[in-house]
CSV table of C-alpha atoms and ligand atoms in Angstrom, one decimal:
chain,number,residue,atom,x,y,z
A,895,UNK,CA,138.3,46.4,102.3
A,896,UNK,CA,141.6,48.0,102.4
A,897,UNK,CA,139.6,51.1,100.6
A,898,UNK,CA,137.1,51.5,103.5
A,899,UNK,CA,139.6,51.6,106.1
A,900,UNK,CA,141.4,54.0,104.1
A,901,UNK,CA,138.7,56.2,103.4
A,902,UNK,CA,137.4,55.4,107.5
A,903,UNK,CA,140.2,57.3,108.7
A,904,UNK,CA,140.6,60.1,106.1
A,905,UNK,CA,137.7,60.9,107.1
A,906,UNK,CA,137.9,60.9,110.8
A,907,UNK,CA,141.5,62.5,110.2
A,908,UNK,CA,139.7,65.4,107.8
A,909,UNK,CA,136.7,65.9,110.4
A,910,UNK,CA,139.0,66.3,113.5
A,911,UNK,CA,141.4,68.8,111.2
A,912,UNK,CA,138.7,71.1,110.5
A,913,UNK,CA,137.0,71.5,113.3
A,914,UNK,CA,140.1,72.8,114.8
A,915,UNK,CA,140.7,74.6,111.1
A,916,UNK,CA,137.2,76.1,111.2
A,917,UNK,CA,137.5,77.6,115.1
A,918,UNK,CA,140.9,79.0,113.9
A,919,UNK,CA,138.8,80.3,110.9
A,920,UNK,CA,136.0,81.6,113.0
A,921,UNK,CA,138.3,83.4,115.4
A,922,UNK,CA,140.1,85.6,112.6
A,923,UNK,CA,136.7,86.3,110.9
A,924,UNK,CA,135.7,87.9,114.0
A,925,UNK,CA,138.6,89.7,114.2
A,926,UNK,CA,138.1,91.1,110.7
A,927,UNK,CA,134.3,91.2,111.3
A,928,UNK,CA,134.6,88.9,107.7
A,929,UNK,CA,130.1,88.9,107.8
A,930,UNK,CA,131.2,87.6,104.3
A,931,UNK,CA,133.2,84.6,105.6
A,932,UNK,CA,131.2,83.9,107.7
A,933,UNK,CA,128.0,83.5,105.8
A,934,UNK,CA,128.6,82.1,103.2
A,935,UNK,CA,129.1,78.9,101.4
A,936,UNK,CA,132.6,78.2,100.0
A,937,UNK,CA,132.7,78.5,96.2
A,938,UNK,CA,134.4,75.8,93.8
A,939,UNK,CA,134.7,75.9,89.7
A,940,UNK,CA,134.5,72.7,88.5
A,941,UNK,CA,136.1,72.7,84.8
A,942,UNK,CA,135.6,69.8,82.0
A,943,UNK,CA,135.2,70.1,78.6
A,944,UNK,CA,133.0,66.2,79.7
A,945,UNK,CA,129.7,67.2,81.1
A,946,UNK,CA,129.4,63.8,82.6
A,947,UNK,CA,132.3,64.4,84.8
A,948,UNK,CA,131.4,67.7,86.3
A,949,UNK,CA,128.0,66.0,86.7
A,950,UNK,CA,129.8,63.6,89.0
A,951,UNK,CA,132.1,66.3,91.0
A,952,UNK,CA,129.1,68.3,91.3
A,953,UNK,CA,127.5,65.8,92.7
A,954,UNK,CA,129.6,65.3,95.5
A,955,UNK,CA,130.1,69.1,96.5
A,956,UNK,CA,126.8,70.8,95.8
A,957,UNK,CA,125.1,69.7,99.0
A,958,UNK,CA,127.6,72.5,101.4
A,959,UNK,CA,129.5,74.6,98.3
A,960,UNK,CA,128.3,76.8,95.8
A,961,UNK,CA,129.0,74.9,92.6
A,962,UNK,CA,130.0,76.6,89.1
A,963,UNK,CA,131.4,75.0,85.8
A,964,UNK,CA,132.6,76.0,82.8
A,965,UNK,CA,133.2,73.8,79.6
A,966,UNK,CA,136.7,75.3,78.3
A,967,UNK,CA,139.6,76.9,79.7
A,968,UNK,CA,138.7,80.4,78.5
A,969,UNK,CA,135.5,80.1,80.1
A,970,UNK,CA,137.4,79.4,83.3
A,971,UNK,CA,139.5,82.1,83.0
A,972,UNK,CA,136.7,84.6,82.7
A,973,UNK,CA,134.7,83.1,85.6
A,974,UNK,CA,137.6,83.7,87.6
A,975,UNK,CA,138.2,87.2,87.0
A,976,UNK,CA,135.1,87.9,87.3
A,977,UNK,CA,134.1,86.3,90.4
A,978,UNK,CA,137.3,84.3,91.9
A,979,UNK,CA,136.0,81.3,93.3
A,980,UNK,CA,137.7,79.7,96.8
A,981,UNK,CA,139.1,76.6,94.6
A,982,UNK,CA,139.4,75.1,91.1
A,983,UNK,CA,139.1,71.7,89.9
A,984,UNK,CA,140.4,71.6,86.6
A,985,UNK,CA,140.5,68.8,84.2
A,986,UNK,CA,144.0,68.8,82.6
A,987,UNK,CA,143.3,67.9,78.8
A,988,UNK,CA,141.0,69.7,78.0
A,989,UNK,CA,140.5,71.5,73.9
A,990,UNK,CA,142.1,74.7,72.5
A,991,UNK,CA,143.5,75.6,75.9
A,992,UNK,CA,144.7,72.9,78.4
A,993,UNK,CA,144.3,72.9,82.3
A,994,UNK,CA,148.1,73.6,82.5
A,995,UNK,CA,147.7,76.9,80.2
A,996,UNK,CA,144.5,77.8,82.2
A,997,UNK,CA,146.2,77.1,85.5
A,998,UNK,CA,149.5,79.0,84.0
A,999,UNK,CA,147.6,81.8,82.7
A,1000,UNK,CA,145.4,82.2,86.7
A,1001,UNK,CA,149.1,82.6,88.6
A,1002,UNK,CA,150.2,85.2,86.3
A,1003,UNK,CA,147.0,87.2,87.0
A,1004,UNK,CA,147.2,89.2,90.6
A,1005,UNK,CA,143.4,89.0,90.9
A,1006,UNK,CA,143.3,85.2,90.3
A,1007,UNK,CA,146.8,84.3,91.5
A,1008,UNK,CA,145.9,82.7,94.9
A,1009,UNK,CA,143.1,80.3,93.8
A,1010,UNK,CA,143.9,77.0,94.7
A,1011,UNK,CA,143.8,74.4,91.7
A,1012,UNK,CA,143.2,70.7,92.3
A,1013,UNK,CA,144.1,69.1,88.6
A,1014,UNK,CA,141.5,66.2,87.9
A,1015,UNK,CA,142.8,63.5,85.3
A,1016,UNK,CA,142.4,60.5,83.8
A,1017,UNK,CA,146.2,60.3,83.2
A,1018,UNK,CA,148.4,58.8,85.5
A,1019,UNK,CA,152.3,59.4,84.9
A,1020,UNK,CA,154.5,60.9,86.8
A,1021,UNK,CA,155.5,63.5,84.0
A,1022,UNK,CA,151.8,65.0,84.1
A,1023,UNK,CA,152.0,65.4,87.8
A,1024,UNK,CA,155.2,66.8,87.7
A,1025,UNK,CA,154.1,69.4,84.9
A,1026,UNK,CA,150.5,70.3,86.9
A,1027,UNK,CA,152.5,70.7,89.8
A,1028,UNK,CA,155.2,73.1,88.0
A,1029,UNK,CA,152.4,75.4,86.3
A,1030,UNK,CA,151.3,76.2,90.1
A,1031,UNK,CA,148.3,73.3,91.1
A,1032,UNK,CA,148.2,72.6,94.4
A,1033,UNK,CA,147.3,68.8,94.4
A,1034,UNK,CA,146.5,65.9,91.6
A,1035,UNK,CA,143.4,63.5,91.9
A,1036,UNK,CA,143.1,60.9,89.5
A,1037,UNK,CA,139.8,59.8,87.8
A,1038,UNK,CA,137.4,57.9,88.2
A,1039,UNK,CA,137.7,60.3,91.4
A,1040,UNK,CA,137.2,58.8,94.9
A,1041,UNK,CA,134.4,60.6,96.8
A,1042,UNK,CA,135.9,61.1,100.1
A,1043,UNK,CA,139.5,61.3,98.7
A,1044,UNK,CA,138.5,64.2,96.4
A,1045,UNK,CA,136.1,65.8,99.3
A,1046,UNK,CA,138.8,65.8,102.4
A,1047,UNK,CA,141.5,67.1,99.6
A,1048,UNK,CA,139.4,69.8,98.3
A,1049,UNK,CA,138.2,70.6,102.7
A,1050,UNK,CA,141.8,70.9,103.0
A,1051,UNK,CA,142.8,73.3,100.6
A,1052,UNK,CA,139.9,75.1,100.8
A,1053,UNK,CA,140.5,75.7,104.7
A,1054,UNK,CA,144.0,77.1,103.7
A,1055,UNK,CA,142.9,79.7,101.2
A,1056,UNK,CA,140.2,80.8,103.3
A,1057,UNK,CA,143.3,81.2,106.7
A,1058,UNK,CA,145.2,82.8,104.1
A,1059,UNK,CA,142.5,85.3,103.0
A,1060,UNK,CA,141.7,86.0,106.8
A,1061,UNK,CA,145.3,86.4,107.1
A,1062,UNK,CA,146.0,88.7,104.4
A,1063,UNK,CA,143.1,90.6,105.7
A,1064,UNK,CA,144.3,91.0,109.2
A,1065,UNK,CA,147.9,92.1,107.9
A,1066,UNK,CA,146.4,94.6,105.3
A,1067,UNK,CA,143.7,96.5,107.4
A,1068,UNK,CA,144.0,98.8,110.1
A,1069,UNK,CA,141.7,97.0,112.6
A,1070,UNK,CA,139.8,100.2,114.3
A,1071,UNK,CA,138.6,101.7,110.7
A,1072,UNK,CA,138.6,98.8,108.9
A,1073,UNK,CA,140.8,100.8,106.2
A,1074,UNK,CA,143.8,99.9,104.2
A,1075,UNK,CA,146.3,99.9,106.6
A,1076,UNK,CA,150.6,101.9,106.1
A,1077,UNK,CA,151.4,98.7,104.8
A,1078,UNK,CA,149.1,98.2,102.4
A,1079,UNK,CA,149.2,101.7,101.2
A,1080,UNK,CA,152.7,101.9,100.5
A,1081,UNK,CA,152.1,98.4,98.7
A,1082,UNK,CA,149.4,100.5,96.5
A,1083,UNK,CA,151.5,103.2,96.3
A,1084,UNK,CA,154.8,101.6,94.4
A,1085,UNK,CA,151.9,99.6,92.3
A,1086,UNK,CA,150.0,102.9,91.0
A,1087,UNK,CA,153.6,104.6,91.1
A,1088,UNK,CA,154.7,101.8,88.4
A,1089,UNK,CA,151.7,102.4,86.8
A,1090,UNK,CA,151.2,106.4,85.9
A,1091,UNK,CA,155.1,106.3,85.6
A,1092,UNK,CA,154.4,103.7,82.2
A,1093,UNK,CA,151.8,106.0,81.2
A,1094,UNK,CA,153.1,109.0,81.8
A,1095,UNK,CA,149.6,109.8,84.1
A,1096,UNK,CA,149.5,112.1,87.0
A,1097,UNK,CA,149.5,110.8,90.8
A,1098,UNK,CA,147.5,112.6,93.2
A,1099,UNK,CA,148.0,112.1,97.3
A,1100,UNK,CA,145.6,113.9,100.1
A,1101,UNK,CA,147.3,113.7,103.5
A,1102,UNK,CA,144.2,114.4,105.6
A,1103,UNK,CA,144.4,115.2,109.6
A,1104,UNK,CA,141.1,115.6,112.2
A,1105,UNK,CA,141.0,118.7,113.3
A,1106,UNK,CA,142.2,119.3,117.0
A,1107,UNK,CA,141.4,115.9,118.0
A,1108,UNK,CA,143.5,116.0,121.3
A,1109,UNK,CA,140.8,118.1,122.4
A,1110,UNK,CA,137.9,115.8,121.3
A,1111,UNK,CA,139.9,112.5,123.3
A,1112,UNK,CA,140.2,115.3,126.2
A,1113,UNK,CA,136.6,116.4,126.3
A,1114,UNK,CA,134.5,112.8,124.9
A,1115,UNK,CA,136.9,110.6,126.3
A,1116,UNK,CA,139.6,108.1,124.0
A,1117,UNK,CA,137.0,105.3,123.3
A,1118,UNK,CA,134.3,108.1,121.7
A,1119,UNK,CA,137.9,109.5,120.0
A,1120,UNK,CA,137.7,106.0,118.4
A,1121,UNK,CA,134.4,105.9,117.4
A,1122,UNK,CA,135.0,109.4,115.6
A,1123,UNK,CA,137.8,108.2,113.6
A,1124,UNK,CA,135.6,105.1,112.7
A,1125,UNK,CA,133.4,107.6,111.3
A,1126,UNK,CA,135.5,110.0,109.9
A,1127,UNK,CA,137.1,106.7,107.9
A,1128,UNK,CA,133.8,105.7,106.7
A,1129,UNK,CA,133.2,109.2,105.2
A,1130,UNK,CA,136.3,109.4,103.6
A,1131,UNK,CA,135.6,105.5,102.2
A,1132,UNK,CA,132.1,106.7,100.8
A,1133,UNK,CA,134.0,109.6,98.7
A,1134,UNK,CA,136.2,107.4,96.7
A,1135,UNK,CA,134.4,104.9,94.1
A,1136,UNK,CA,137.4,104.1,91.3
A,1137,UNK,CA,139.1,100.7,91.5
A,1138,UNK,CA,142.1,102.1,92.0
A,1139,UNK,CA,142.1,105.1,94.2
A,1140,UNK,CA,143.1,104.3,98.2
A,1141,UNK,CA,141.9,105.5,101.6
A,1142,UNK,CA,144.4,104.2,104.1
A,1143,UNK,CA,144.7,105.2,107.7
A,1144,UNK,CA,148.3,106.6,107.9
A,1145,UNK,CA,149.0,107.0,111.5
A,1146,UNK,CA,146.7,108.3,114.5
A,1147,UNK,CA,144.4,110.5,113.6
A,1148,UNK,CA,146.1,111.0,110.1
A,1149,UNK,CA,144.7,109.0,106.6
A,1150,UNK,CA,146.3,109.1,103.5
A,1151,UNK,CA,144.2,109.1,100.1
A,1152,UNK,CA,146.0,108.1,96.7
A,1153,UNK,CA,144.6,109.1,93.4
A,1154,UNK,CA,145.6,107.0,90.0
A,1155,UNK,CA,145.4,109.0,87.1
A,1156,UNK,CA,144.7,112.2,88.5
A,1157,UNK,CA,145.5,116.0,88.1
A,1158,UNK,CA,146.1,118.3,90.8
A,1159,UNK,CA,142.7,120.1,89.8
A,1160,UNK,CA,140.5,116.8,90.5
A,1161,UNK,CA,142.4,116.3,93.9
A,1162,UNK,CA,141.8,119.6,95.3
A,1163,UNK,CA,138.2,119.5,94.1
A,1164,UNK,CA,137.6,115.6,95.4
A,1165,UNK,CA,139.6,117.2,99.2
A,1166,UNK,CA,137.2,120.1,98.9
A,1167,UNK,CA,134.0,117.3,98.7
A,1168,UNK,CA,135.5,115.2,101.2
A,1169,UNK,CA,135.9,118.5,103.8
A,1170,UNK,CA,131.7,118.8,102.9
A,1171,UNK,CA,131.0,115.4,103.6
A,1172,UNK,CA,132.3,115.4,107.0
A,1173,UNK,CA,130.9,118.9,107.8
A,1174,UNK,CA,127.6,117.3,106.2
A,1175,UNK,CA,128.0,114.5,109.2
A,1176,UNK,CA,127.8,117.5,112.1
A,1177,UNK,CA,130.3,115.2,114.2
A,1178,UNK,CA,129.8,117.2,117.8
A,1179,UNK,CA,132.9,118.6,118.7
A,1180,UNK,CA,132.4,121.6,121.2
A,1181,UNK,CA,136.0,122.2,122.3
A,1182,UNK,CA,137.4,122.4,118.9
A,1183,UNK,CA,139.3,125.8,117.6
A,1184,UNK,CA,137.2,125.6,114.4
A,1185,UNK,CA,133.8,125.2,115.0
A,1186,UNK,CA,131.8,123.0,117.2
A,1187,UNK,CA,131.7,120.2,114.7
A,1188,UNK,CA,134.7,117.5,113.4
A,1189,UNK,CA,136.2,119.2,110.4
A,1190,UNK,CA,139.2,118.2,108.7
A,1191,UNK,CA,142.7,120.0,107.2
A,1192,UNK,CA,143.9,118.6,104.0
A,1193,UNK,CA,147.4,118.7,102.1
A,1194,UNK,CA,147.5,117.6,98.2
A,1195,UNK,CA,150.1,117.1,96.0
A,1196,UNK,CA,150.0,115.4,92.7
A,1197,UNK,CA,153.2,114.6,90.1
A,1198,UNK,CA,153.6,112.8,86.9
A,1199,UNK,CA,156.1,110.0,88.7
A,1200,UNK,CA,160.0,110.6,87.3
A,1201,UNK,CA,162.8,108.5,89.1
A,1202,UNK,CA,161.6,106.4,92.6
A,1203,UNK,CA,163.4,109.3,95.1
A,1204,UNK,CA,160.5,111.4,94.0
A,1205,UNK,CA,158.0,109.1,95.6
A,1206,UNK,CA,158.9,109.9,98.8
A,1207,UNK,CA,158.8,113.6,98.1
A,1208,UNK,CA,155.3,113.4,96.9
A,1209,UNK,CA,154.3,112.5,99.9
A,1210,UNK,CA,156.4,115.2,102.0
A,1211,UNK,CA,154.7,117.4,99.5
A,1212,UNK,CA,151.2,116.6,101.0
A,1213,UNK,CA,152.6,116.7,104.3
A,1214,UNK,CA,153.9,120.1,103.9
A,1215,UNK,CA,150.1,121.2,102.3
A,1216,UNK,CA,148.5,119.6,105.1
A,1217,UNK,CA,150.5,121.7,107.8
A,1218,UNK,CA,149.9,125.2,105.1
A,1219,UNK,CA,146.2,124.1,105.7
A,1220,UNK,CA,146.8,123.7,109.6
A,1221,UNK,CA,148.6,127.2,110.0
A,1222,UNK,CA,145.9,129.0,107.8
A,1223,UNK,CA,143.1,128.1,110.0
A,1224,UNK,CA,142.4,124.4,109.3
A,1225,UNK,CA,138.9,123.4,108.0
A,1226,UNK,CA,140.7,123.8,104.6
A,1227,UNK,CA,142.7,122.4,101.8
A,1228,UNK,CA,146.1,123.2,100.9
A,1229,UNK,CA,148.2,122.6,97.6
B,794,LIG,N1,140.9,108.0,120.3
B,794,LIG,C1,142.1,107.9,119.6
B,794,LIG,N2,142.9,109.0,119.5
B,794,LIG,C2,144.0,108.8,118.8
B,794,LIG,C3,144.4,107.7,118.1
B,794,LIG,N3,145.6,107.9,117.5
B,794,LIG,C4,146.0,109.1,117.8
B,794,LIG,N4,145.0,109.8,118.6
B,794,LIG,C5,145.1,111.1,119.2
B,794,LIG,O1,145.1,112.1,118.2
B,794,LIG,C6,145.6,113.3,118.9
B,794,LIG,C7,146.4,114.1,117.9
B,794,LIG,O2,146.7,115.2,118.5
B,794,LIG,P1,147.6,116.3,117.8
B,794,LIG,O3,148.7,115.7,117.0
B,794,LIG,O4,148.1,117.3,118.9
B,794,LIG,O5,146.7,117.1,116.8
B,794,LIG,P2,145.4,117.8,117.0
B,794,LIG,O6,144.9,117.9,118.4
B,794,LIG,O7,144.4,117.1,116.0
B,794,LIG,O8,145.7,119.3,116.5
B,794,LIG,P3,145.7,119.8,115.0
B,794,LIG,O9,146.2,118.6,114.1
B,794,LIG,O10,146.8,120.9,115.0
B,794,LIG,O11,144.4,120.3,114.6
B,794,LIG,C8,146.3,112.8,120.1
B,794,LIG,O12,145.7,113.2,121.3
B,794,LIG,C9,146.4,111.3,120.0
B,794,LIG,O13,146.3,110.7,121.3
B,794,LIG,C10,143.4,106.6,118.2
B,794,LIG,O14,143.7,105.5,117.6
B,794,LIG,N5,142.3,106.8,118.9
């Protein structure tokens, strides 16, 4: 009895939660314009070296989630850098690698380091709990698992990834483009910095600037100004395909490219394919200087990184191109 009154009000308490959780949800997709979010079905990994009890989780989640398993830790851990599902329900002792390990392993990992993990166990001490909480789990349900204790815990944590995703999105996007935004390019920045300074690799930046685009807001008006830059941004998107290399809108009309592992020669001859791509687009612009399409002026610079004062001066370096490129004529790269 006690039991169904329990579960009665979890979950009336769970449905009222997130239905408010969802709108708030809903809201910040559309702001992102997250089609993704809001599509799709939230995805959990269910892990158990017992088939029988990822049977029985399955069971409970496969009617409104998309439902993966894996039988050992390392299967886990592939799964999730692979695809990172939304949550994880991971059976602590568990064969050659333990839930702990597995969940240890997933927070050192940036990729896979904001999964949630909800440890499953047939143990019951407080040590265990204390452990699975230490190595980064979220939450602890005990087995035989309760249905609707297992299915509010896992609706609650999976609303709070998904906000946090939103939210990370929202902070790291520039909202007219839909590009990295300054923050999240300076983020990139000191990350690829790190990286080719290990390495000893070359780091290339383009600082990119539309052409007279004072002129275009004058003539087309500020809202078809916006719909050029939205443009422009997807052009400049389309030209970069390596994991690692960044478009981010730096300011106004400005965007700022970086380049991992790259020579001065490959960033002049990626800015020379980026100025044909947006020539390619014959953007109209009839009162510009150049021509009486959009074209752009480029500056690029490119270092093997040495002490962190010189990561600022990289960047003045492009800066410095781009105006060269402005004062010679624009339509052009500089370096
Ligand atoms: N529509 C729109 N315009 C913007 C935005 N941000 C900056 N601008 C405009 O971009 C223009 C930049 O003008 P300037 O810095 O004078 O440069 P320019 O006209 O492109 O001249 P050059 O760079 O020398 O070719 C200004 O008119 C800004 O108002 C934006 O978000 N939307």
């Amino acid at each position: 009895m006690a039991a169904r009154i329990t579960n009665a009000i979890l979950r009336k308490h769970t449905a009222a939660n997130t239905d408010t959780d969802m709108a708030t949800l809903k809201y910040l997709a559309s702001l992102t314009n997250n089609q993704e979010f809001l599509s799709r079905r939230p995805r959990i990994l269910i892990v158990d070296d017992q088939v029988i009890n990822i049977q029985t989780l399955y069971q409970i989640f496969a009617d409104d989630h998309e439902v993966f398993m894996a039988t050992s830790g390392q299967k886990a851990l592939e799964f999730c850098r692979q695809t990172p599902p939304d949550l994880l329900l991971l059976d602590v002792m568990m064969p050659e690698m333990d839930g702990l390990e597995v969940c240890t392993r997933l927070k050192q990992e940036e990729l896979t380091a904001d999964i949630p993990v909800l440890f499953v166990t047939a143990q019951n001490d407080a040590g265990e709990e204390s452990r699975a909480l230490l190595a980064g789990g979220m939450d602890f349900i005990s087995k035989p698992v309760n249905p609707d204790v297992v299915r509010a815990r896992v609706k609650t944590h999976i609303t709070l990834k998904l906000q946090h995703d939103l939210l990370k999105k929202l902070v790291f996007t520039d909202p007219l483009t839909g590009l990295a935004n300054r923050r999240s390019f300076d983020n990139s920045y000191d990350k690829e910095w790190r990286h080719c300074q290990r390495y000893g690799k070359s780091l290339a930046i383009l600082m990119i600037d539309i052409d007279c685009f004072k002129q275009y807001n004058d003539h087309y008006g500020h809202q078809q100004g916006d719909v050029c830059l939205a443009a422009v941004a997807a052009c400049l998107d389309a030209g970069f395909r390596r994991p690692h290399d960044v478009v981010a809108r730096y300011g106004g009309e400005e965007f700022i490219c970086l380049m991992s592992e790259c020579e001065l020669g490959a960033a002049i001859s990626k800015a020379e394919s980026l100025l044909e791509a947006i020539v390619a687009q014959a953007i109209p612009h009839i009162t510009s200087k150049v021509g009486e399409i959009v074209t752009l002026s480029i500056g690029v610079a490119a270092t093997v990184p040495g002490n962190s004062e010189d990561r600022a001066a990289l960047v003045a370096a492009a800066d410095e191109k781009l105006y060269v490129a402005k004062q010679a004529g624009r339509n052009r790269v500089a370096s």
